[in-house]
Amino acid sequence: PSGYQRINPQEVRIGDIAIWLGKVYGHMAVVVRRDGNEIVVAQAWGDDNGVDGRVNLTQTTIYDPDGFIRPL
């Protein structure tokens, strides 16, 4: 989108936005930690998943999201 640039997974840094496309709805999370190929993202889920919308931290790899963007 305008005002953002796509980021190669190897160039991801804290503050970048991880994106998952999904089949119906997508999902976004903010990268809060990186250690090599491992990242931790802060994300919130709505009530559809039985979660009350609180922010949680999830560890994954730079290869799990469908892409990353960074504000210009």
C-alpha positions as CSV (number, residue, x, y, z in Angstrom):
1,P,0.0,0.0,0.0
2,S,1.0,3.6,-0.4
3,G,3.4,4.8,2.3
4,Y,4.8,1.3,2.9
5,Q,7.5,-0.8,1.3
6,R,7.7,-4.6,0.9
7,I,10.5,-6.2,2.9
8,N,12.5,-9.3,2.0
9,P,12.3,-11.8,5.0
10,Q,16.1,-11.7,5.5
11,E,15.8,-7.9,6.0
12,V,13.0,-7.9,8.6
13,R,13.6,-5.8,11.7
14,I,11.8,-4.7,14.8
15,G,8.7,-2.6,14.0
16,D,8.0,-4.2,10.6
17,I,4.6,-5.6,10.0
18,A,4.1,-9.3,9.2
19,I,1.2,-10.2,6.9
20,W,-0.7,-13.4,6.5
21,L,-3.1,-13.5,3.5
22,G,-5.6,-16.1,4.7
23,K,-8.5,-17.5,2.6
24,V,-11.2,-15.0,3.6
25,Y,-9.5,-12.6,6.1
26,G,-5.9,-11.7,6.4
27,H,-3.9,-11.0,9.6
28,M,-1.2,-8.6,10.6
29,A,1.2,-8.5,13.5
30,V,4.1,-6.3,14.5
31,V,7.6,-7.8,14.8
32,V,8.9,-7.1,18.3
33,R,12.0,-9.3,18.4
34,R,14.3,-11.0,15.9
35,D,17.1,-13.6,16.5
36,G,18.4,-15.0,13.2
37,N,15.5,-16.6,11.3
38,E,13.3,-16.6,14.5
39,I,10.9,-13.6,15.1
40,V,8.4,-12.8,17.9
41,V,5.3,-10.9,16.8
42,A,2.7,-9.0,18.9
43,Q,-0.8,-9.7,17.7
44,A,-4.4,-9.6,18.8
45,W,-7.2,-12.0,17.8
46,G,-10.9,-11.2,17.9
47,D,-13.6,-13.2,19.5
48,D,-14.0,-15.6,16.6
49,N,-11.0,-17.6,17.9
50,G,-12.3,-17.7,21.5
51,V,-9.7,-15.0,22.5
52,D,-10.8,-11.7,23.9
53,G,-8.7,-9.4,21.8
54,R,-5.7,-9.1,24.2
55,V,-2.3,-8.7,22.6
56,N,-0.2,-11.8,22.8
57,L,3.4,-12.6,21.7
58,T,4.0,-15.5,19.3
59,Q,7.3,-16.9,18.2
60,T,7.6,-18.0,14.5
61,T,10.1,-17.8,11.7
62,I,10.7,-15.2,9.0
63,Y,9.4,-17.8,6.5
64,D,5.9,-18.2,8.1
65,P,4.2,-14.9,7.2
66,D,3.2,-14.4,3.6
67,G,5.1,-11.1,3.5
68,F,6.4,-8.1,5.4
69,I,5.9,-4.3,5.0
70,R,7.6,-1.3,6.6
71,P,6.4,2.3,6.8
72,L,8.4,4.7,4.6
